[in-house]
Coordinates of C-alpha atoms in Angstrom, one line a residue:
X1 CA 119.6 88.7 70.7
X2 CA 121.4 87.3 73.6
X3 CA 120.1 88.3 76.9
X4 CA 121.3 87.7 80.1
X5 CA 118.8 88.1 83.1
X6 CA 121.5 88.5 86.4
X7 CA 121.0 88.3 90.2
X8 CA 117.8 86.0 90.3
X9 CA 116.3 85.7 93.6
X10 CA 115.8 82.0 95.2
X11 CA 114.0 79.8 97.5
X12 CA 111.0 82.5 97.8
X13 CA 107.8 81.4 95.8
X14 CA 107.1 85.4 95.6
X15 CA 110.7 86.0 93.4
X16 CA 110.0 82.8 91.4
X17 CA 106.2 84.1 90.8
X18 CA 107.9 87.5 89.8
X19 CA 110.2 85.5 87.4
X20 CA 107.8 83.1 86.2
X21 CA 105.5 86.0 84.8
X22 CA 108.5 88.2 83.6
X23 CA 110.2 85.8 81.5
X24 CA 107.3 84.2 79.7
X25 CA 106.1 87.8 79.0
X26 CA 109.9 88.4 77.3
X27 CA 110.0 85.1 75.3
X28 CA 106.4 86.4 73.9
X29 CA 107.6 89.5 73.4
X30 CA 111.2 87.9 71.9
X31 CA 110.5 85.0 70.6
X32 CA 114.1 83.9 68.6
X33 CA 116.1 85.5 71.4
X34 CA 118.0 83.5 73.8
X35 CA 117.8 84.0 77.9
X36 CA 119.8 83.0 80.1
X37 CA 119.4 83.2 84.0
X38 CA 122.0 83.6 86.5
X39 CA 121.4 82.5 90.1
X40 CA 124.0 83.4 92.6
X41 CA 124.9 79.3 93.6
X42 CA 126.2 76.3 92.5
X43 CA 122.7 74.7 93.8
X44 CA 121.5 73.6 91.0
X45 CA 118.0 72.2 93.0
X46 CA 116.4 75.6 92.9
X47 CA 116.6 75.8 88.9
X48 CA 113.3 73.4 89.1
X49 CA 111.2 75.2 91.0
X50 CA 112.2 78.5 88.9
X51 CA 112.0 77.1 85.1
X52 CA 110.0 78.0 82.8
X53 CA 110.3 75.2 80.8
X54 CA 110.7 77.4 77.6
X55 CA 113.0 76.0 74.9
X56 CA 114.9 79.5 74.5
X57 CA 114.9 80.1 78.3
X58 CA 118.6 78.3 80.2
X59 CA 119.4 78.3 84.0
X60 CA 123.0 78.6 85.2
X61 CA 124.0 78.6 88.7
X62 CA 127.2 80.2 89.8
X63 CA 130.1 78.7 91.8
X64 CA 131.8 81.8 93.2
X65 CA 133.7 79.8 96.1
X66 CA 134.0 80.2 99.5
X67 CA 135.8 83.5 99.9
X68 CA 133.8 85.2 97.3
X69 CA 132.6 87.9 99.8
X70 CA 135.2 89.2 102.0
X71 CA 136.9 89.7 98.2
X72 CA 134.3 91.8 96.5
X73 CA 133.7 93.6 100.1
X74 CA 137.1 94.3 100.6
X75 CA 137.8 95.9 96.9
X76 CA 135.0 98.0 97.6
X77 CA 136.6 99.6 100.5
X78 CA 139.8 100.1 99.3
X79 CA 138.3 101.5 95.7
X80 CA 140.2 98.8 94.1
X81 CA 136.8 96.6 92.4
X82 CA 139.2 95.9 89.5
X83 CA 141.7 93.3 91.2
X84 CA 138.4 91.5 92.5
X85 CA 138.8 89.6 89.2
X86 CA 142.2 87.9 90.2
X87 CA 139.6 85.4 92.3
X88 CA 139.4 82.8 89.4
X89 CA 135.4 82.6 90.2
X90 CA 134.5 86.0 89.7
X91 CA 136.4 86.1 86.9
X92 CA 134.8 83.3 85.6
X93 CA 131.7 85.6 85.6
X94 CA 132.9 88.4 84.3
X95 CA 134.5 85.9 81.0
X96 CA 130.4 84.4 81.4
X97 CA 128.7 87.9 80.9
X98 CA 131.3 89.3 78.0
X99 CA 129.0 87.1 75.5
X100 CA 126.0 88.6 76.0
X101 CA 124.2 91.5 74.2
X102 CA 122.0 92.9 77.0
X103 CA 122.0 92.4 81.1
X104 CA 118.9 92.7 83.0
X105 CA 118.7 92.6 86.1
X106 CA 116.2 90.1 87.9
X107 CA 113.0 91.0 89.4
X108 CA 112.8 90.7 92.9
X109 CA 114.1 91.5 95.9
X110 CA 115.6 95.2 97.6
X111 CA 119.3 94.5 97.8
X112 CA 120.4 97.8 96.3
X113 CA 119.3 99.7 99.7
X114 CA 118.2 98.2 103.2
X115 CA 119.9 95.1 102.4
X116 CA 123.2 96.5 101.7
X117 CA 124.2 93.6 99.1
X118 CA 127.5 94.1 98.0
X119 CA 127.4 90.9 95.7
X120 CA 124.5 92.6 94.1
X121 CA 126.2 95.7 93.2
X122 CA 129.4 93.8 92.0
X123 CA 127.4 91.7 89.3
X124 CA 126.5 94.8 87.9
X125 CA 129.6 96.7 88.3
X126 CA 131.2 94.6 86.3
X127 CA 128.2 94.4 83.4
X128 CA 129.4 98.5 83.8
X129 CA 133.0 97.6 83.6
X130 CA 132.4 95.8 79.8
X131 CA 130.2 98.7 78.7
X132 CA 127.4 95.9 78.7
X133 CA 123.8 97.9 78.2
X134 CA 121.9 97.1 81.3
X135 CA 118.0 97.1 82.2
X136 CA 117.3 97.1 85.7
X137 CA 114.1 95.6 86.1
X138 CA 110.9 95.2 89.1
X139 CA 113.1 95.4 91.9
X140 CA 112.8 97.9 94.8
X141 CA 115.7 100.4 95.9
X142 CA 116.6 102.8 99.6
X143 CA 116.3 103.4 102.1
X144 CA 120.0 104.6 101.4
X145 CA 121.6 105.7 104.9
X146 CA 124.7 107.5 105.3
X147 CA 125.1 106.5 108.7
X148 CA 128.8 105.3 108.8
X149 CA 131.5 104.8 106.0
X150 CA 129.9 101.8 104.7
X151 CA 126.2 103.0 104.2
X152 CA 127.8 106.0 102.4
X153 CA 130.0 103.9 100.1
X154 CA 127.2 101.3 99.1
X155 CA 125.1 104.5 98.4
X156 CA 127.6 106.2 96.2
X157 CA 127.8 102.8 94.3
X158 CA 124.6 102.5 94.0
X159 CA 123.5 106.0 92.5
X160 CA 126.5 105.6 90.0
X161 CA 125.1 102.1 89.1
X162 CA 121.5 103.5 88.7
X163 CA 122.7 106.5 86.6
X164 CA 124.2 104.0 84.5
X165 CA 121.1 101.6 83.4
X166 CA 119.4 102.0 80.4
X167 CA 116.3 101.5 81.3
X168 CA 114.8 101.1 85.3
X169 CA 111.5 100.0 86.1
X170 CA 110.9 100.6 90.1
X171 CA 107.8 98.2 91.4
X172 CA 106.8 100.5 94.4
X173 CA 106.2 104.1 94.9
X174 CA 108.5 104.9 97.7
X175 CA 111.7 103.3 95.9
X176 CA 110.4 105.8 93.0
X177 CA 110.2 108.4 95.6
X178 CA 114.1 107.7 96.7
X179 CA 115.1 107.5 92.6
X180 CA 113.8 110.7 92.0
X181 CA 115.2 112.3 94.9
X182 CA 118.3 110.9 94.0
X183 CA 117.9 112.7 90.2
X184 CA 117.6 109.4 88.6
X185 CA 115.2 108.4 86.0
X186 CA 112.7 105.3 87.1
X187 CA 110.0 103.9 85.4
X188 CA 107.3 103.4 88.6
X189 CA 105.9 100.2 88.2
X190 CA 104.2 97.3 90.6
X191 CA 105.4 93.7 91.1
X192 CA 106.1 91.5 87.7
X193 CA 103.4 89.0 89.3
X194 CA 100.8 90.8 88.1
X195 CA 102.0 90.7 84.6
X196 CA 99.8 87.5 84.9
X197 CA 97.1 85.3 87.0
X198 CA 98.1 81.6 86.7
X199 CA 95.4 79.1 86.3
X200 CA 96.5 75.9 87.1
X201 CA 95.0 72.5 89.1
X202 CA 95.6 72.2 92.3
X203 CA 97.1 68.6 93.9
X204 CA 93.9 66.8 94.8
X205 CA 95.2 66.4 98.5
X206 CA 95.4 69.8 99.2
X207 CA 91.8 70.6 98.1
X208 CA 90.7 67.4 100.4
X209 CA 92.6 69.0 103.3
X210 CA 91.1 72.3 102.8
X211 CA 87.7 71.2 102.6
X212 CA 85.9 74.0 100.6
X213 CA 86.2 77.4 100.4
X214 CA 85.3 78.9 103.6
X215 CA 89.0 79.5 104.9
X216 CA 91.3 82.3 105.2
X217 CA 94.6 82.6 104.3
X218 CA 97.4 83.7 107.1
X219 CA 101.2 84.2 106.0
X220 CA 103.1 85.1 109.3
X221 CA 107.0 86.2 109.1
X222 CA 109.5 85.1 111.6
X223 CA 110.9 88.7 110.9
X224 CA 114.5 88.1 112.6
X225 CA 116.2 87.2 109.7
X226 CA 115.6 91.0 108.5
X227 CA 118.4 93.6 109.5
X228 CA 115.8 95.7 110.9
X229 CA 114.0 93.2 113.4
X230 CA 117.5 91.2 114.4
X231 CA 117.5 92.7 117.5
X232 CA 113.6 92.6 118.1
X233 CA 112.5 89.7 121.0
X234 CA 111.4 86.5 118.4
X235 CA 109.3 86.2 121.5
X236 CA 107.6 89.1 121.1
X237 CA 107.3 88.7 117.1
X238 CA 105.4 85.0 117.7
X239 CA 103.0 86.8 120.5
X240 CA 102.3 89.0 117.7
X241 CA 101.0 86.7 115.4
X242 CA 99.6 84.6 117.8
X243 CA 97.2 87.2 118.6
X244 CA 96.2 87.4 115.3
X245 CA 95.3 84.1 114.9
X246 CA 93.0 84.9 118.0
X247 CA 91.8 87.3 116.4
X248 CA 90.8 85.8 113.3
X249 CA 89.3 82.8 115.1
X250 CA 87.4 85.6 116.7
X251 CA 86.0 87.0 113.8
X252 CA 85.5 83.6 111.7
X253 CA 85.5 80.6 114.0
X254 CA 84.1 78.4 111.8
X255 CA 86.5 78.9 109.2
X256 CA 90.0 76.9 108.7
X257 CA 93.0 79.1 108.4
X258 CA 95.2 78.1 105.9
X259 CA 99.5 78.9 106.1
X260 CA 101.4 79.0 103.3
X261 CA 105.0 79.1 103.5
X262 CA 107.0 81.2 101.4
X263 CA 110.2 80.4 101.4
X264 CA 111.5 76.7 100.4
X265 CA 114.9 75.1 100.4
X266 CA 116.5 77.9 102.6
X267 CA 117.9 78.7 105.8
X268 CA 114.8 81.1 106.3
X269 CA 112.2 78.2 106.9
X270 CA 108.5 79.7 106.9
X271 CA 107.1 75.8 106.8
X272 CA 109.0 75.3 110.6
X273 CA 108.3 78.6 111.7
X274 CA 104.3 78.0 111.0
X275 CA 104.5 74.7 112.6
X276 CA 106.1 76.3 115.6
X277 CA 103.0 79.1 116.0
X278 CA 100.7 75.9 115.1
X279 CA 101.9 74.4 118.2
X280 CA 101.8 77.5 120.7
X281 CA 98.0 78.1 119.1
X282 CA 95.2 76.7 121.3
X283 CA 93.6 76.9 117.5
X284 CA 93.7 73.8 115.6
X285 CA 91.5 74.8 113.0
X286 CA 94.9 75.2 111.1
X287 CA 96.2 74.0 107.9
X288 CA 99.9 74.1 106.4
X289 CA 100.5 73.6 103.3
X290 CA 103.4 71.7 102.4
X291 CA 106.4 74.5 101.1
X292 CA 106.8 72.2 98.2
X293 CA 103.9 74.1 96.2
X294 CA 104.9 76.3 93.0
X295 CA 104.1 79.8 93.2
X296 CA 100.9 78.8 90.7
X297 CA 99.5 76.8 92.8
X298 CA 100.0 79.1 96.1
X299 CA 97.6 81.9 93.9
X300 CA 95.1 79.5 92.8
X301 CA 94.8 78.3 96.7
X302 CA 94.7 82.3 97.3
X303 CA 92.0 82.7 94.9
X304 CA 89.8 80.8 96.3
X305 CA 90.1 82.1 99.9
X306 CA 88.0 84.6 101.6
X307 CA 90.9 86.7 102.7
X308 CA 94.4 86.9 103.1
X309 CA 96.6 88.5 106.0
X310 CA 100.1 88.5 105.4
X311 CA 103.4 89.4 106.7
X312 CA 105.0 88.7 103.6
X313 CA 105.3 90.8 100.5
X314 CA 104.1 88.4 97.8
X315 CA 101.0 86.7 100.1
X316 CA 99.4 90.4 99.4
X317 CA 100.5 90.6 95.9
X318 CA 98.7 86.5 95.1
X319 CA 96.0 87.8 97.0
X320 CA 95.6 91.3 94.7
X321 CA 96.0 89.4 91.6
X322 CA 93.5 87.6 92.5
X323 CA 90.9 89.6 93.5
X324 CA 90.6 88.5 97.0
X325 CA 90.3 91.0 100.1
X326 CA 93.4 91.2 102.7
X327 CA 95.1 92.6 105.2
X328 CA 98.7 93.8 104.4
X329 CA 101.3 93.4 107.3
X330 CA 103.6 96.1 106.0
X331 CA 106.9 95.2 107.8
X332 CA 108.9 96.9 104.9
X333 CA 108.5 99.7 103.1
X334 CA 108.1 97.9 99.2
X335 CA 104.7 97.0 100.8
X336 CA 103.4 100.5 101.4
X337 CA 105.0 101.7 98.6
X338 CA 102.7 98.8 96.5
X339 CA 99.5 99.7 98.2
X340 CA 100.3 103.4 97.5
X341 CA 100.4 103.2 94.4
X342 CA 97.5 101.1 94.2
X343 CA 95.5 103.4 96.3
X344 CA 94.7 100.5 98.9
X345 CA 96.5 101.8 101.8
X346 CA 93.3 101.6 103.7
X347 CA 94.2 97.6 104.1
X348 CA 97.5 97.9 105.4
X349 CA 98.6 97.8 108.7
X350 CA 102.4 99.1 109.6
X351 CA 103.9 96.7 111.9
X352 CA 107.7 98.8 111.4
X353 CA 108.6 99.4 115.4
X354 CA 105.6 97.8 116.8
X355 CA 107.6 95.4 118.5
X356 CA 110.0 97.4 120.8
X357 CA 107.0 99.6 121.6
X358 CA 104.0 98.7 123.4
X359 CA 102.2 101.3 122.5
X360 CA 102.5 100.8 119.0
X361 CA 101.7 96.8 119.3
X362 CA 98.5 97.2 121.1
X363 CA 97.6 99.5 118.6
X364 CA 98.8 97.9 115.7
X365 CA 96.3 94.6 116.8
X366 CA 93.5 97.1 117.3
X367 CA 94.0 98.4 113.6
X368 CA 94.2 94.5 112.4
X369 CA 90.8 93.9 114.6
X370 CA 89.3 97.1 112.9
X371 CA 89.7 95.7 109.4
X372 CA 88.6 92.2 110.5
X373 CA 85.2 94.0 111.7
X374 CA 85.1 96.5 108.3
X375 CA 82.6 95.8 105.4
X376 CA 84.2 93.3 102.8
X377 CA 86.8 94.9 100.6
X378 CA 86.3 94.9 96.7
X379 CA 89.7 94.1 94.7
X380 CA 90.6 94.9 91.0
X381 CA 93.9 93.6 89.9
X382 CA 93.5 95.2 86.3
X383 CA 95.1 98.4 88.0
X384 CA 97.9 96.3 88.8
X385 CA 98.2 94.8 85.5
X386 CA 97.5 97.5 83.6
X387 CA 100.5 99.4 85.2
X388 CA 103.3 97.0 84.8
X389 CA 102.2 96.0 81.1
X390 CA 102.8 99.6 80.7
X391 CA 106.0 99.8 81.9
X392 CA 107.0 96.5 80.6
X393 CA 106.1 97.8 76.7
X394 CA 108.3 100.7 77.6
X395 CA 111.2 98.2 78.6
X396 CA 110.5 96.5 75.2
X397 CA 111.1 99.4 73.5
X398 CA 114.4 100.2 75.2
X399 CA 115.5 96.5 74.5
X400 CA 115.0 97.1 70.6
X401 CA 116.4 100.4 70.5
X402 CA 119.7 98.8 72.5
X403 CA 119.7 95.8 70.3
X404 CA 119.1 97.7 66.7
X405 CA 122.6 100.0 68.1

């Protein structure tokens, strides 16, 4: 069986976690197929950071050119997807993905919805457009506005891609929500992290600077690369989380607080952004480690915390899988939707609108000081596990039924 897994997600040590764990889980599962990962670039220095290092397992990056976008977004509008192909690159792909039994989608990522990712939807309108069976796999979907031409057009795209899958496994409960209001069936699953907990070494330098165990891990978010927050005060956003570090220097002022980045190798740089809040902090009880640390070693540094706050999807998802208490900085609503499903919304804190309300920012610090203060949490990630190997038997299934058709 030849399997091509589309759209993989980049640069973020949360996606190539979510990878990591899927894939080797599918080459267990099917072990004399061949899988072949797409990423959207020519770049071919993410592909190390991402592999596997499975025989049976390739990574092939994509040269779509320069005018790529205003191509794909422009056939959308005028309903003609069909000529998009006349651009030599995208044809390329479409020629690429002919050869393949099966497309699944990549894990990771919300770019059918809030992100309004019109590359997105065209790699998998044109998996539609050979009659190509397609799995849609731990992603997130919505919100899907219908606030101007364009929000209604990527929605109606959307909902005719989703009714078209074969198989869709949702990894929060408020993309499930918006599937099923929609009429479309979703498998409701959680992140394809916690298909496994990585055990690795970690660099001997690292565990010199940390020094022990008594340290707490912090993973801010610079926030105005999101649609949502590009018109919030950055200002604003690094008082935010400069009052957190207060706060947990407050609470534990004995204990180093350790960063790290998320992002690697992209134009969103969590490593500068930290250093930048480093340098505002009268604390300097802080440690950042170096974004050049794989996914594995990020949870093995997370499992040996005392607790994580984070402002980043995956920092809560390491520190779940890992059995470690946290605070969830929900600035999205995959993270809710995750905790809700979990039944640990207790730990989260909604920071959506706190920063163009003052009201809701002097609250939303009393809320994170509340949970500083609470009795010590008590984590199990064998919910978590035990929910996406479900849902990930029941995408096995649908992959043998396709490929015995």
């Amino acid at each position: 069986m030849k399997l091509a897994i589309i759209d993989q997600p980049y640069c973020n040590r949360g996606d190539e976690s979510a990878h990591k764990a899927f894939v080797r889980q599918l080459v267990k599962a099917f072990p004399d197929s061949s899988i072949d990962v797409f990423f959207r670039i020519s770049n071919t220095n993410v592909n190390d950071d991402m592999d596997v290092h499975l025989q049976n397992v390739r990574y092939l990056n994509l040269n779509l050119g320069r005018y790529f976008w205003p191509i794909i977004k422009y056939s959308y509008y005028t309903h003609t997807t069909f000529l998009s192909y006349i651009y030599s690159p995208l044809y390329r792909f479409r020629k690429l993905i002919k050869k393949y039994d099966i497309i699944i989608g990549a894990p990771g990522g919300m770019n059918m919805g809030g992100f309004c990712d019109w590359l997105h939807l065209w790699f998998f309108e044109t998996a539609r457009r050979l009659n190509k069976p397609t799995l849609y796999w731990g992603r997130s979907i919505g919100p899907f506005s219908e606030d101007d031409y364009q929000s209604k057009l990527f929605k109606k795209h959307s909902v005719k891609l989703l009714n078209y899958f074969s198989f869709i496994g949702l990894r929060d409960s408020i993309s499930a929500k918006c599937a099923n209001e929609l009429a479309i069936g979703a498998e409701e699953i959680v992140d394809s992290a916690f298909l496994e907990c990585p055990n690795v070494i970690v660099p001997r330098n690292i565990l010199q600077e940390i020094g022990g165990n008594d340290y707490v891990v912090y993973v801010p978010n610079e926030l105005t690369w999101h649609p949502r927050y590009s018109k919030s005060e950055q200002s604003q956003i690094d008082k935010f989380f400069l009052k957190i570090i207060d706060l947990i220097s407050d609470k534990y002022p004995n204990r180093k607080i350790v960063m790290l980045p998320q992002t690697y190798k992209s134009r969103i740089d969590d490593y500068s952004y930290f250093k930048r809040l480093c340098n505002l902090s009268k604390n300097k009880n802080i440690i950042i480690i170096d974004e050049n640390q794989s996914s594995d070693i990020q949870q093995k540094i997370i499992s040996g915390s005392k607790l994580v706050i984070g402002a980043r999807y995956h920092s809560i998802v390491f520190a779940i899988n890992n059995n470690v208490p946290f605070i969830s900085l929900s600035y999205e609503h995959k993270m809710k939707g995750l905790l809700d499903k979990l039944g640990l919304t207790e730990n989260m804190v909604d920071i959506q609108g706190v920063f163009n309300n003052g009201d809701k920012y002097l609250s939303a610090l009393r809320n994170i000081e509340k949970l500083l203060l609470a009795k010590e949490q008590h984590i199990n990630r064998n919910i978590a596990n035990e929910i996406v190997s479900k849902g990930f038997d029941k995408m096995v299934v649908a992959l043998k039924q396709l490929d015995n058709k």
